[in-house]
Amino acid sequence: MSVDFEITQNIAVITIDNPPVNALSTHIRAGLVKAVEQINCDTNIQGVVLTGAGRIFIGGADIKEFGKPPREPFLPDAIDILENCRVPTVAAINGAALGGGLEVALGCRFRVTGVAAKTGLPEVKLGLIPGAGGTQRLPRLIGAVKAGEMITTGKPIPADQALALGVVDAVYADNLLENAISFMRDKLKRGDMGVALSTITKLPSPDATNFSKLEAKTKARARGQLSPIKALEAVRAAGELPFRQGLKRERELFMQCMESPQRAGLIHSFFAQRQVAKIPGLDMSNTRPIKSVGILGAGTMGVGITLAFLAGGYNVSLLDVDAKALDTGMERITKTLQSNLAKGRISKDSLKKQSGNLSAVCDMEALGNSDLIIEAATENLEIKKSIFRDLDRIAKPGAILASNTSYLDINILARETRRQTKRQGDVIGMHFFSPANIMKLLEVVRTDTVGDDVLATIMALGKSIGKITVLSGVCDGFIGNRILKSYRKQADYMVLDGAEPHDIDRVMKAFGMAMGPFAVSDLAGIDIGYFNRRREDETRPKRERYSRIADLLYEQGRLGQKSSAGYYRYEQGSRAPIIDPATTEIIAAERKRLGITPRPFCDDEIRERILYALINEGAKILDEGIAARALDIDMVYVHGYGFPAYHGGPMFYADTIGAKNIYEKITKFAKDDPYFWQASPLLKTLAQSGGTFKAFCA
Ligand code: NAD
């Protein structure tokens, strides 16, 4: 860990060297200050180039120092010293300049970057705002609207965009350091000393209308998250206050974020996301090579999974029994790739490469050479059993066989492969979420017989295609859909008893969920749940309450968004839900048929019933070992089901309420419906012992 300092013909080159991400640890901040002080004393030096060793400029704060009392020199002071350097400075941004990294670059007079470098202020994602002058300097550089957009989304931007916005002064294809030195010499020759951003008194491109629009957009996007709102308040201050006062305001807002419980939730999510793919006791070095992937079923999921693997650089063979479905699937893949190109998400070369890696096949034998075969065919046990028998016959020895089933027992599918060869150890679940090329979550389902090398291979493979990969045991619906079913049932019961679907959706959105349960049903299609329920008719326990409302909607052709009517109605071509009196009538008639007198539900009760149903099922899943850790459940819900990351996930959130409080409420709810509200034994134990789910995160 060092800050290196070298002089090349009157230009000092400072290099931040702190692998792996050149984080701004205490020593690095001190080293930077010392280097500037040395430069200030050396009258031979005329200019400074500041860069990072390796492939990153500065990755931001040191996460190892999170939660510890900050030590001097503080970053804002170090940046102040850099900005007041006696000679002009240029940041040579050789790789990611994120958070404090970009704030350091903003403390330089100029910024140049390599083509692959990204710049951004992602603090909002950790529940904070930039706290070292970023909210005051960036608006002075590019204006409040553009800076506000960058800071409130927290999204790092590529070099070409940084140049277009004015964040950087030049982009170089190669030899960044030499080019940065020449850039500095050129500026010196012209007598251009650049501008210290703190000295700017008027923000460029003032645009009050667009700033107000950004405020409204940020509020809607934040879904209750505090940090983007506070960040924009700080940006607004940059336009209204002198620099030093603006910095003070930034600090106040930063501290408000720091003290918010949302910060703790986001930090938990951040670390859980990194921990989730590390399975205690699993040897991750023992994996099988995967280059080619066969996918069975070219429907919604097959198409998405194919796109995910193509983007990851794999060879994919896509198969469907229905030639028309295969054609349609291939067309959808081509269209998505073209649209990715048009939106600048992929290059022409990448499009060519991905298209070249894809082939459509009609004959299962053609998958004989695939290293991994994923079954994404119709959700029907007999169809899937027959597929696994065929795969057993055609797959090469050592190939991994996976199923994308949402609910079915993968142990049964594994057993189908034992007839001819002993492949049970090669069968695993890979439960993607729709659309599989976009959604971040992948549940890997561990069968009773799966080999450790297969498990390690698939956990690593998930990461290689950019997924947050969570391990689940086998049960009906695995971690995610099993919990979903439980909280969905509670929402249905409340509707029977008197709550309106739009009120439940409103309350859950106010809690921060991406969508309420009924809007989700309309999006997914009411037919999907209908067929699932028919599958369960035979085994549904007699004591379980059953709501027919979704069935009634289905029977009236109200399938959700796809038929412009479900729980809500939709205008042609719009996805905005409109409350529909027709649904209210269907619900009222069903209540009447059952002899239920509707009762009012206040928002608190709605929220508690839904969330405690979710938490109770999560606790059962943890107790049964379906999820090994509480954080696995949290990550499934945050990344697959729109649970707000700032609440950390359902189990983290449960700890903030306290097991005792939740257990007491569940006991109260159980008086009306003892079958549904059977408390998890683990929840009961924690309630009695004062324990937490956090203890189940290691
Ligand atoms: P889909 O109906 O859109 O597509 C299924 C495809 O499988 C059809 O094109 C069909 O012709 C094909 N097929 C049927 N039998 C086949 C066989 N023997 N060999 C090859 N292809 C065959 O269904 P989908 O929504 O893509 O779902 C596929 C699987 O993914 C199901 O198991 C489902 O439960 C699961 N899943 C779906 C979602 C979702 O949101 N749609 C999410 C996660 C998992």
XYZ file of C-alpha atoms and ligand atoms in Angstrom:
742
model
C 0.000 0.000 0.000
C 1.699 3.212 -1.087
C 1.460 6.538 -2.844
C 4.408 6.555 -5.264
C 5.870 9.760 -6.462
C 8.159 10.225 -9.462
C 9.396 13.271 -11.379
C 9.721 13.203 -15.183
C 11.118 16.430 -16.587
C 9.374 18.830 -14.230
C 6.138 16.841 -14.172
C 5.401 14.883 -11.001
C 3.529 11.620 -11.399
C 1.695 10.477 -8.275
C 0.537 6.851 -8.379
C -1.989 5.465 -5.918
C -1.073 1.824 -5.344
C -3.386 -0.028 -2.971
C -4.516 -3.346 -4.442
C -7.037 -4.631 -5.242
C -9.027 -1.435 -5.944
C -6.719 1.409 -4.839
C -9.135 2.236 -2.023
C -8.680 5.494 -0.135
C -7.446 3.932 3.120
C -6.007 6.182 5.837
C -2.410 5.545 4.625
C -3.334 6.444 1.067
C -4.971 9.717 2.109
C -1.913 10.553 4.212
C 0.404 9.602 1.313
C -1.508 11.827 -1.082
C -1.284 14.804 1.288
C 2.453 14.192 1.784
C 3.054 14.007 -1.989
C 1.276 17.335 -2.560
C 3.234 18.942 0.279
C 6.501 17.736 -1.299
C 5.426 19.127 -4.677
C 4.573 22.453 -3.084
C 8.148 22.645 -1.726
C 9.858 21.692 -4.996
C 9.945 24.716 -7.263
C 11.255 22.636 -10.191
C 7.911 20.856 -10.521
C 5.519 22.579 -12.922
C 2.622 20.151 -13.165
C 1.183 16.975 -11.619
C -0.335 13.843 -13.080
C -2.296 11.710 -10.593
C -3.048 8.119 -11.562
C -3.738 4.640 -10.165
C -1.598 1.505 -10.342
C -3.086 -1.493 -12.140
C -6.497 -1.422 -13.775
C -8.346 0.906 -11.407
C -7.862 4.610 -10.722
C -9.407 4.731 -7.235
C -12.282 2.411 -6.328
C -13.595 4.599 -3.481
C -13.496 4.380 0.298
C -11.913 1.385 2.005
C -14.755 -0.958 2.965
C -12.554 -2.382 5.739
C -12.757 1.025 7.414
C -16.595 1.097 7.276
C -18.145 1.435 10.685
C -14.834 2.477 12.321
C -14.267 6.034 13.539
C -12.658 7.975 10.645
C -8.957 8.804 11.026
C -7.090 11.876 9.835
C -6.418 13.090 7.263
C -10.095 13.101 6.307
C -10.832 12.797 2.612
C -12.428 16.261 2.167
C -9.286 17.828 3.685
C -6.963 15.743 1.498
C -8.927 16.816 -1.602
C -8.781 20.444 -0.460
C -4.994 20.194 -0.198
C -4.828 18.589 -3.661
C -7.053 21.276 -5.157
C -4.821 23.997 -3.680
C -1.641 22.441 -5.037
C 0.817 25.139 -6.137
C 0.906 23.760 -9.703
C -1.873 22.484 -12.006
C -2.967 18.866 -11.650
C -4.498 16.355 -14.043
C -6.161 13.111 -13.000
C -5.182 10.354 -15.436
C -8.151 8.061 -14.880
C -6.749 4.685 -15.916
C -9.737 2.625 -14.725
C -12.792 2.974 -12.500
C -12.922 6.291 -10.602
C -15.747 5.683 -8.183
C -17.076 7.536 -5.159
C -14.156 9.115 -3.319
C -12.084 8.228 -6.409
C -14.042 10.602 -8.609
C -14.111 13.178 -5.808
C -10.295 13.079 -5.792
C -10.304 13.543 -9.587
C -12.655 16.518 -9.128
C -10.026 18.002 -6.817
C -7.674 18.135 -9.830
C -7.733 20.986 -12.333
C -8.173 18.610 -15.305
C -9.279 15.037 -15.909
C -8.327 12.701 -18.767
C -9.315 9.073 -19.093
C -8.672 5.790 -20.867
C -11.459 4.443 -23.114
C -12.371 1.644 -20.735
C -12.497 3.769 -17.580
C -15.778 4.401 -15.800
C -16.536 7.329 -13.549
C -19.328 7.593 -11.008
C -20.533 8.537 -7.560
C -22.342 5.366 -6.384
C -22.683 6.400 -2.698
C -26.500 6.485 -2.846
C -26.435 2.737 -3.357
C -24.928 2.366 0.096
C -27.435 4.757 1.611
C -25.067 7.735 1.599
C -24.321 10.788 -0.478
C -20.870 11.766 -1.731
C -19.257 13.260 1.352
C -15.982 14.724 0.111
C -17.248 17.615 -1.958
C -18.665 15.547 -4.842
C -22.113 17.116 -4.558
C -20.559 20.602 -4.664
C -17.794 20.200 -7.253
C -19.573 18.059 -9.863
C -22.478 20.557 -10.332
C -19.878 23.350 -10.653
C -18.270 21.314 -13.430
C -21.270 20.040 -15.448
C -24.362 21.797 -14.045
C -26.909 20.750 -11.429
C -29.192 18.683 -13.681
C -26.503 16.447 -15.166
C -24.670 16.141 -11.848
C -27.947 15.427 -10.057
C -28.772 12.647 -12.525
C -25.339 11.058 -12.054
C -25.357 11.322 -8.267
C -28.952 10.203 -7.650
C -28.721 7.111 -9.852
C -25.216 6.272 -8.646
C -24.580 4.647 -12.019
C -20.983 4.790 -13.270
C -20.740 6.171 -16.792
C -18.422 5.087 -19.625
C -15.618 7.316 -20.934
C -17.431 8.597 -24.045
C -20.375 9.716 -21.916
C -18.055 11.319 -19.358
C -16.469 13.301 -22.196
C -19.829 14.332 -23.646
C -21.041 15.479 -20.203
C -17.816 17.385 -19.537
C -16.756 15.259 -16.558
C -13.431 14.635 -18.331
C -11.441 16.796 -20.758
C -10.053 14.066 -23.043
C -10.284 10.323 -23.704
C -7.288 8.337 -24.976
C -7.399 4.946 -26.661
C -3.984 3.929 -25.264
C -0.806 5.152 -23.524
C -2.855 7.094 -21.015
C 0.036 8.134 -18.790
C 2.192 9.470 -21.673
C -0.856 11.241 -23.088
C -1.725 12.739 -19.704
C 1.848 14.060 -19.353
C 1.662 15.579 -22.859
C -1.766 17.016 -22.005
C -0.258 18.717 -18.952
C 2.756 20.026 -20.911
C 0.408 21.425 -23.544
C -1.668 23.218 -20.879
C 1.504 24.632 -19.311
C 2.719 25.829 -22.707
C -0.561 27.662 -23.235
C -0.516 29.042 -19.711
C -3.813 27.303 -18.996
C -3.748 26.539 -15.276
C -7.300 25.180 -15.228
C -9.889 26.071 -12.626
C -10.233 24.900 -9.043
C -13.889 23.860 -9.034
C -14.387 25.245 -5.519
C -13.772 28.769 -6.871
C -16.696 28.669 -9.327
C -19.493 30.875 -8.037
C -22.118 30.299 -10.746
C -23.180 26.829 -11.872
C -23.066 26.156 -15.627
C -26.324 25.535 -17.594
C -28.838 26.528 -14.893
C -32.203 24.973 -15.721
C -34.798 25.300 -12.965
C -37.527 23.478 -14.903
C -35.433 20.427 -15.609
C -34.108 20.415 -12.056
C -37.678 20.311 -10.701
C -38.438 17.480 -13.122
C -35.373 15.633 -11.845
C -36.574 16.112 -8.264
C -39.933 14.527 -9.124
C -38.262 11.697 -11.058
C -35.820 11.023 -8.233
C -38.616 10.809 -5.677
C -40.494 8.274 -7.813
C -37.360 6.233 -8.543
C -36.214 6.209 -4.906
C -39.210 4.105 -3.745
C -38.826 5.499 -0.252
C -35.032 5.447 -0.224
C -33.665 8.487 1.520
C -30.163 8.882 0.072
C -31.061 9.929 -3.529
C -33.395 12.603 -2.141
C -30.722 13.904 0.255
C -28.153 13.804 -2.557
C -30.325 16.072 -4.676
C -30.816 18.437 -1.747
C -27.025 18.732 -1.583
C -26.808 19.361 -5.336
C -29.462 22.059 -5.012
C -27.336 23.656 -2.264
C -24.404 23.804 -4.703
C -26.433 26.271 -6.777
C -27.645 28.286 -3.810
C -24.710 28.525 -1.404
C -21.051 29.541 -1.610
C -18.713 26.515 -1.812
C -17.711 26.337 1.886
C -21.324 26.613 3.073
C -22.336 24.067 0.459
C -19.741 21.661 1.854
C -21.206 22.183 5.330
C -24.681 21.369 3.990
C -23.284 18.289 2.242
C -21.823 17.140 5.571
C -25.147 17.655 7.415
C -27.045 15.674 4.775
C -24.315 13.012 4.736
C -24.675 12.596 8.517
C -28.478 12.336 8.223
C -27.971 9.444 5.785
C -25.294 7.909 7.983
C -27.667 7.836 10.946
C -30.622 6.438 8.975
C -31.549 2.764 9.503
C -31.667 2.500 5.695
C -27.896 2.766 5.664
C -27.601 -0.375 7.807
C -29.994 -2.205 5.453
C -28.020 -1.215 2.380
C -24.694 -2.141 3.968
C -26.153 -5.544 4.872
C -27.332 -5.984 1.256
C -23.909 -4.930 -0.041
C -22.000 -7.484 2.020
C -24.646 -10.210 1.686
C -24.452 -9.869 -2.095
C -20.734 -10.633 -1.902
C -21.118 -13.471 0.574
C -24.042 -15.241 -0.993
C -22.162 -17.307 -3.589
C -19.575 -18.457 -1.051
C -20.878 -21.736 0.296
C -19.248 -22.670 3.605
C -17.341 -25.935 3.217
C -17.650 -26.130 -0.576
C -14.361 -26.466 -2.456
C -14.712 -23.864 -5.213
C -11.469 -24.935 -6.895
C -12.914 -28.262 -8.019
C -15.060 -27.346 -11.028
C -15.852 -28.729 -14.475
C -15.054 -26.689 -17.593
C -18.151 -25.181 -19.256
C -17.913 -23.722 -22.742
C -21.030 -24.919 -24.520
C -24.584 -24.801 -23.219
C -27.643 -26.589 -24.613
C -31.052 -25.129 -23.792
C -34.303 -27.071 -24.140
C -37.403 -24.972 -24.657
C -37.431 -21.747 -26.674
C -40.256 -20.086 -24.730
C -40.064 -17.059 -22.435
C -37.389 -18.562 -20.205
C -35.376 -20.414 -22.866
C -34.975 -17.156 -24.802
C -33.878 -15.157 -21.740
C -31.457 -17.856 -20.560
C -29.953 -18.081 -24.052
C -29.386 -14.311 -24.087
C -27.763 -14.448 -20.640
C -25.275 -17.119 -21.756
C -24.554 -15.432 -25.092
C -23.728 -12.202 -23.238
C -21.397 -14.249 -21.015
C -19.487 -15.460 -24.098
C -20.766 -19.054 -24.177
C -21.726 -21.184 -27.190
C -25.437 -21.891 -27.034
C -27.569 -24.465 -28.857
C -31.281 -23.816 -28.485
C -33.844 -26.570 -29.022
C -37.625 -26.793 -28.979
C -39.961 -29.662 -29.894
C -42.177 -27.169 -31.639
C -40.497 -25.825 -34.800
C -42.650 -22.696 -34.754
C -41.756 -21.979 -31.119
C -38.089 -22.392 -32.023
C -38.392 -19.902 -34.914
C -40.210 -17.393 -32.725
C -37.626 -17.831 -29.969
C -34.732 -17.299 -32.399
C -36.458 -14.190 -33.783
C -36.857 -12.762 -30.291
C -33.192 -13.379 -29.538
C -32.094 -11.671 -32.780
C -34.404 -8.726 -32.103
C -33.085 -8.293 -28.551
C -29.463 -8.406 -29.760
C -30.273 -5.808 -32.451
C -32.010 -3.591 -29.928
C -29.015 -3.940 -27.549
C -26.823 -2.711 -30.403
C -29.170 0.183 -31.213
C -29.190 1.238 -27.532
C -25.381 1.128 -27.401
C -25.399 -1.724 -24.870
C -23.257 -3.944 -27.105
C -20.819 -3.251 -29.941
C -21.142 -4.472 -33.542
C -18.320 -6.927 -32.872
C -20.093 -8.282 -29.839
C -23.342 -8.691 -31.826
C -21.465 -10.624 -34.487
C -19.734 -12.785 -31.915
C -22.912 -13.518 -29.956
C -24.892 -14.345 -33.123
C -22.054 -16.614 -34.268
C -22.137 -18.450 -30.930
C -25.832 -19.307 -31.275
C -27.380 -22.204 -33.159
C -30.951 -23.482 -33.352
C -31.271 -27.269 -33.235
C -34.245 -29.554 -33.775
C -32.766 -32.829 -32.692
C -31.819 -33.570 -29.114
C -28.802 -35.608 -30.251
C -27.282 -32.282 -31.301
C -26.892 -31.427 -27.609
C -24.686 -34.503 -27.118
C -21.528 -32.390 -26.912
C -22.826 -29.669 -24.616
C -20.995 -29.251 -21.303
C -24.207 -28.075 -19.650
C -27.814 -28.686 -20.705
C -30.578 -26.587 -19.161
C -34.148 -27.761 -19.448
C -36.583 -24.820 -19.701
C -39.572 -26.685 -21.146
C -43.235 -26.495 -20.167
C -43.858 -26.848 -16.410
C -45.160 -30.405 -16.391
C -43.582 -33.219 -14.417
C -44.197 -35.934 -17.026
C -42.698 -33.791 -19.837
C -39.671 -32.998 -17.704
C -39.202 -36.613 -16.587
C -39.187 -37.735 -20.189
C -36.673 -35.000 -21.096
C -34.308 -36.144 -18.336
C -34.557 -39.764 -19.518
C -33.592 -38.578 -23.012
C -30.801 -36.396 -21.672
C -29.399 -39.365 -19.811
C -29.158 -41.136 -23.157
C -27.680 -38.361 -25.274
C -25.536 -36.189 -22.956
C -21.800 -36.833 -22.957
C -20.232 -38.225 -19.775
C -19.560 -35.424 -17.290
C -22.148 -33.059 -18.769
C -24.182 -31.173 -16.164
C -27.970 -31.448 -16.501
C -30.031 -28.620 -15.044
C -33.719 -27.825 -14.744
C -35.263 -24.360 -14.641
C -38.459 -25.654 -13.050
C -40.237 -23.172 -10.771
C -41.837 -25.645 -8.389
C -41.223 -29.277 -9.347
C -39.116 -31.711 -7.325
C -35.706 -31.885 -8.980
C -34.826 -35.016 -6.974
C -37.471 -36.824 -9.045
C -35.886 -35.538 -12.271
C -32.432 -36.622 -11.051
C -33.754 -40.132 -10.430
C -34.837 -40.376 -14.090
C -31.167 -40.350 -15.094
C -30.205 -43.368 -13.124
C -31.618 -45.942 -15.531
C -28.815 -46.092 -18.053
C -25.914 -44.292 -16.436
C -25.231 -43.093 -12.928
C -25.803 -39.412 -13.545
C -27.744 -38.431 -10.466
C -24.741 -36.479 -9.225
C -24.806 -34.384 -12.405
C -28.372 -33.078 -12.000
C -29.026 -29.693 -10.436
C -31.629 -26.901 -10.460
C -30.962 -23.545 -12.086
C -33.977 -21.398 -11.385
C -33.744 -18.203 -13.425
C -36.169 -15.307 -13.098
C -38.055 -13.661 -15.928
C -36.730 -11.950 -18.030
C -33.690 -14.172 -17.474
C -31.313 -11.927 -19.428
C -32.176 -8.975 -17.169
C -33.095 -10.303 -13.727
C -30.056 -10.597 -11.475
C -31.159 -13.540 -9.365
C -30.356 -17.192 -9.971
C -31.450 -19.813 -7.449
C -29.240 -22.877 -7.666
C -31.131 -25.872 -6.350
C -29.129 -28.539 -4.558
C -30.585 -32.005 -5.081
C -29.948 -34.782 -2.537
C -27.445 -36.426 -4.851
C -25.635 -33.558 -6.604
C -21.832 -33.746 -6.677
C -19.831 -31.001 -4.945
C -17.915 -30.293 -8.167
C -21.215 -29.793 -10.026
C -22.456 -27.425 -7.333
C -19.185 -25.467 -7.348
C -19.264 -25.289 -11.166
C -22.788 -23.901 -11.283
C -22.230 -21.403 -8.444
C -19.176 -20.069 -10.313
C -20.985 -20.156 -13.653
C -23.831 -18.044 -12.230
C -21.304 -15.400 -11.271
C -19.667 -15.565 -14.708
C -22.956 -14.562 -16.350
C -23.428 -11.714 -13.869
C -26.034 -13.326 -11.642
C -26.440 -13.094 -7.900
C -26.373 -16.798 -7.281
C -28.125 -18.159 -4.202
C -28.194 -21.779 -3.082
C -31.521 -23.361 -2.148
C -32.546 -26.842 -1.070
C -35.373 -28.723 -2.766
C -38.905 -27.811 -1.660
C -42.050 -26.666 -3.416
C -41.081 -23.312 -4.959
C -37.550 -23.267 -3.474
C -36.719 -20.203 -1.369
C -38.345 -17.468 -3.439
C -41.605 -18.881 -4.766
C -42.353 -20.751 -1.539
C -42.232 -17.499 0.436
C -44.094 -15.667 -2.317
C -46.911 -18.198 -2.112
C -47.263 -17.613 1.582
C -47.419 -13.855 1.435
C -49.614 -13.984 -1.635
C -52.119 -16.158 0.239
C -52.220 -13.647 3.089
C -52.927 -10.856 0.584
C -55.781 -12.938 -0.913
C -57.283 -13.639 2.528
C -57.250 -9.943 3.394
C -59.148 -9.205 0.175
C -61.756 -11.813 1.096
C -62.075 -10.244 4.542
C -62.503 -6.657 3.359
C -59.275 -5.079 2.028
C -59.147 -3.884 -1.572
C -56.333 -5.138 -3.861
C -55.305 -1.577 -4.736
C -54.996 -0.686 -1.038
C -52.740 -3.671 -0.420
C -50.633 -2.742 -3.464
C -50.433 0.867 -2.299
C -49.275 -0.101 1.198
C -46.614 -2.477 -0.098
C -45.337 0.114 -2.556
C -45.163 2.637 0.252
C -43.061 0.099 2.158
C -40.713 0.187 -0.830
C -41.645 -2.949 -2.806
C -41.188 -2.498 -6.550
C -44.821 -3.542 -7.069
C -47.737 -4.703 -4.944
C -48.800 -8.381 -5.120
C -51.867 -7.800 -7.298
C -50.075 -5.610 -9.826
C -47.450 -8.396 -9.996
C -50.168 -10.963 -10.782
C -51.445 -8.787 -13.610
C -47.920 -8.464 -14.973
C -47.043 -12.171 -14.711
C -50.437 -13.303 -16.030
C -53.320 -14.583 -13.914
C -53.327 -17.785 -15.991
C -49.918 -18.818 -14.552
C -51.174 -18.886 -10.956
C -54.391 -20.562 -12.117
C -52.572 -23.580 -13.534
C -50.380 -23.808 -10.463
C -53.425 -23.899 -8.228
C -55.023 -26.645 -10.336
C -51.828 -28.652 -9.851
C -52.258 -28.220 -6.098
C -56.007 -28.955 -5.941
C -55.553 -32.602 -5.032
C -53.075 -32.029 -2.247
C -54.403 -28.778 -0.751
C -55.068 -29.382 2.957
C -58.742 -29.193 3.921
C -58.007 -26.732 6.753
C -56.392 -24.234 4.396
C -58.513 -21.243 3.399
C -58.882 -20.860 -0.335
C -59.646 -17.655 -2.216
C -61.380 -18.170 -5.568
C -61.037 -14.538 -6.661
C -58.071 -15.089 -8.980
C -59.849 -18.126 -10.479
C -62.959 -16.026 -11.108
C -60.885 -13.361 -12.860
C -59.250 -16.053 -14.987
C -62.593 -17.599 -15.882
C -63.817 -14.188 -17.077
C -60.810 -13.891 -19.366
C -59.172 -11.304 -17.106
C -55.612 -12.582 -17.492
C -53.845 -9.382 -16.453
C -51.933 -6.909 -18.602
C -51.924 -9.250 -21.599
C -55.747 -9.038 -21.846
C -55.889 -5.381 -20.673
C -57.785 -6.499 -17.571
C -56.981 -8.463 -14.440
C -57.187 -7.097 -10.924
C -56.920 -3.708 -12.656
C -57.838 -2.547 -16.121
C -55.324 -1.139 -18.585
C -55.706 1.335 -21.435
C -54.549 0.082 -24.820
C -50.734 0.011 -24.901
C -50.365 1.179 -21.295
C -49.104 -0.668 -18.254
C -50.555 1.828 -15.785
C -53.089 0.044 -13.555
C -56.533 1.637 -13.276
C -58.884 0.592 -10.465
C -61.714 -1.373 -12.054
C -65.239 -1.479 -10.526
C -65.742 -4.813 -12.320
C -63.096 -6.396 -10.050
C -64.640 -4.772 -6.983
C -67.957 -6.393 -7.962
C -66.403 -9.843 -8.417
C -64.824 -9.546 -4.973
C -68.032 -8.279 -3.342
C -70.049 -11.141 -4.844
C -67.542 -13.725 -3.594
C -67.589 -12.258 -0.071
C -71.387 -12.403 -0.135
C -71.358 -16.012 -1.328
C -69.085 -16.924 1.594
C -71.164 -14.920 4.075
C -68.243 -12.631 4.936
C -69.026 -9.150 6.259
C -66.104 -7.050 5.025
C -64.106 -5.273 7.716
C -61.687 -2.361 7.363
C -57.915 -2.940 7.377
C -55.624 -0.080 8.339
C -52.311 0.332 6.498
C -50.271 -0.934 9.455
C -52.249 -4.156 9.652
C -51.939 -4.760 5.909
C -48.174 -4.225 6.035
C -47.682 -6.365 9.125
C -49.784 -9.254 7.862
C -47.961 -9.391 4.534
C -44.462 -8.943 5.911
C -44.918 -11.262 8.868
C -46.286 -13.972 6.574
C -43.137 -13.517 4.503
C -40.831 -13.557 7.537
C -42.562 -16.545 9.159
C -42.147 -18.623 5.986
C -38.537 -17.427 5.714
C -37.892 -18.603 9.274
C -39.369 -22.039 8.431
C -37.144 -22.254 5.345
C -34.107 -21.432 7.462
C -35.098 -23.909 10.152
C -35.569 -26.682 7.592
C -32.160 -25.969 6.044
C -33.666 -25.060 2.639
C -31.717 -21.819 3.012
C -28.403 -22.224 4.794
C -28.266 -18.613 5.971
C -30.696 -15.779 6.638
C -28.783 -13.642 4.138
C -29.601 -16.133 1.345
C -33.296 -15.404 1.866
C -32.602 -11.682 1.987
C -30.761 -11.747 -1.337
C -33.476 -13.824 -3.039
C -36.079 -11.272 -1.998
C -34.057 -8.163 -2.786
C -32.857 -9.348 -6.202
C -35.764 -11.496 -7.374
C -38.894 -10.034 -5.801
C -38.417 -6.268 -5.547
C -37.941 -6.151 -1.756
C -36.316 -2.790 -0.958
C -32.568 -3.215 -0.481
C -32.671 -0.420 2.098
C -34.655 -2.704 4.413
C -31.870 -5.270 3.909
C -34.198 -8.170 2.991
C -37.029 -9.797 4.972
C -34.867 -11.484 7.600
C -32.738 -8.386 8.202
C -35.935 -6.359 8.439
C -37.323 -8.912 10.933
C -34.419 -8.152 13.271
C -35.242 -4.451 13.152
C -38.779 -5.246 14.364
C -37.660 -7.965 16.785
C -38.628 -11.653 16.765
C -40.658 -11.182 19.969
C -42.875 -8.463 18.422
C -43.414 -10.492 15.252
C -44.169 -13.673 17.152
C -46.703 -11.900 19.370
C -48.507 -10.446 16.341
C -48.546 -13.825 14.588
C -50.036 -15.407 17.708
C -52.737 -12.738 17.627
C -53.443 -13.247 13.895
C -53.594 -17.018 14.512
C -56.776 -16.603 16.561
C -58.725 -16.112 13.298
C -56.743 -18.486 11.080
C -54.642 -20.912 13.127
C -53.805 -23.030 10.091
C -52.127 -20.246 8.114
C -50.468 -18.575 11.072
C -48.539 -21.551 12.424
C -45.489 -19.835 13.847
C -42.095 -21.095 12.799
C -40.441 -22.932 15.711
C -37.275 -20.924 15.034
C -39.160 -17.628 15.268
C -40.671 -18.784 18.557
C -37.240 -19.721 19.944
C -35.776 -16.364 18.906
C -38.753 -14.558 20.439
C -38.202 -16.345 23.739
C -34.417 -16.024 23.800
C -34.155 -12.500 22.401
C -32.141 -13.935 19.503
C -31.755 -12.515 15.999
C -31.673 -13.804 12.432
C -28.314 -12.058 12.078
C -26.838 -14.933 14.053
C -27.821 -17.156 11.104
C -25.852 -15.170 8.529
C -22.422 -16.769 8.960
P -43.147 -21.345 -22.234
O -44.471 -21.992 -22.331
O -42.990 -19.933 -22.650
O -42.072 -22.205 -23.045
C -41.925 -23.586 -22.900
C -41.364 -24.127 -24.214
O -40.977 -25.471 -23.997
C -42.378 -24.134 -25.360
O -41.851 -23.438 -26.467
C -42.543 -25.617 -25.679
O -42.738 -25.867 -27.057
C -41.228 -26.187 -25.206
N -41.223 -27.616 -24.929
C -42.212 -28.377 -24.433
N -41.780 -29.671 -24.339
C -40.520 -29.682 -24.766
C -39.538 -30.705 -24.933
N -39.821 -31.971 -24.619
N -38.342 -30.384 -25.418
C -38.076 -29.115 -25.760
N -38.942 -28.109 -25.654
C -40.144 -28.385 -25.150
O -42.709 -21.545 -20.711
P -41.669 -20.663 -19.875
O -42.401 -19.572 -19.198
O -40.499 -20.356 -20.694
O -41.258 -21.690 -18.721
C -40.346 -22.735 -18.925
C -39.904 -23.296 -17.597
O -39.319 -22.253 -16.825
C -41.028 -23.852 -16.749
O -40.546 -24.952 -16.039
C -41.363 -22.717 -15.809
O -41.948 -23.141 -14.600
C -39.992 -22.158 -15.575
N -39.947 -20.747 -15.144
C -40.784 -19.832 -15.700
C -40.711 -18.513 -15.295
C -41.586 -17.444 -15.914
O -41.725 -16.372 -15.311
N -42.139 -17.662 -17.084
C -39.789 -18.131 -14.311
C -38.926 -19.091 -13.788
C -39.022 -20.408 -14.213
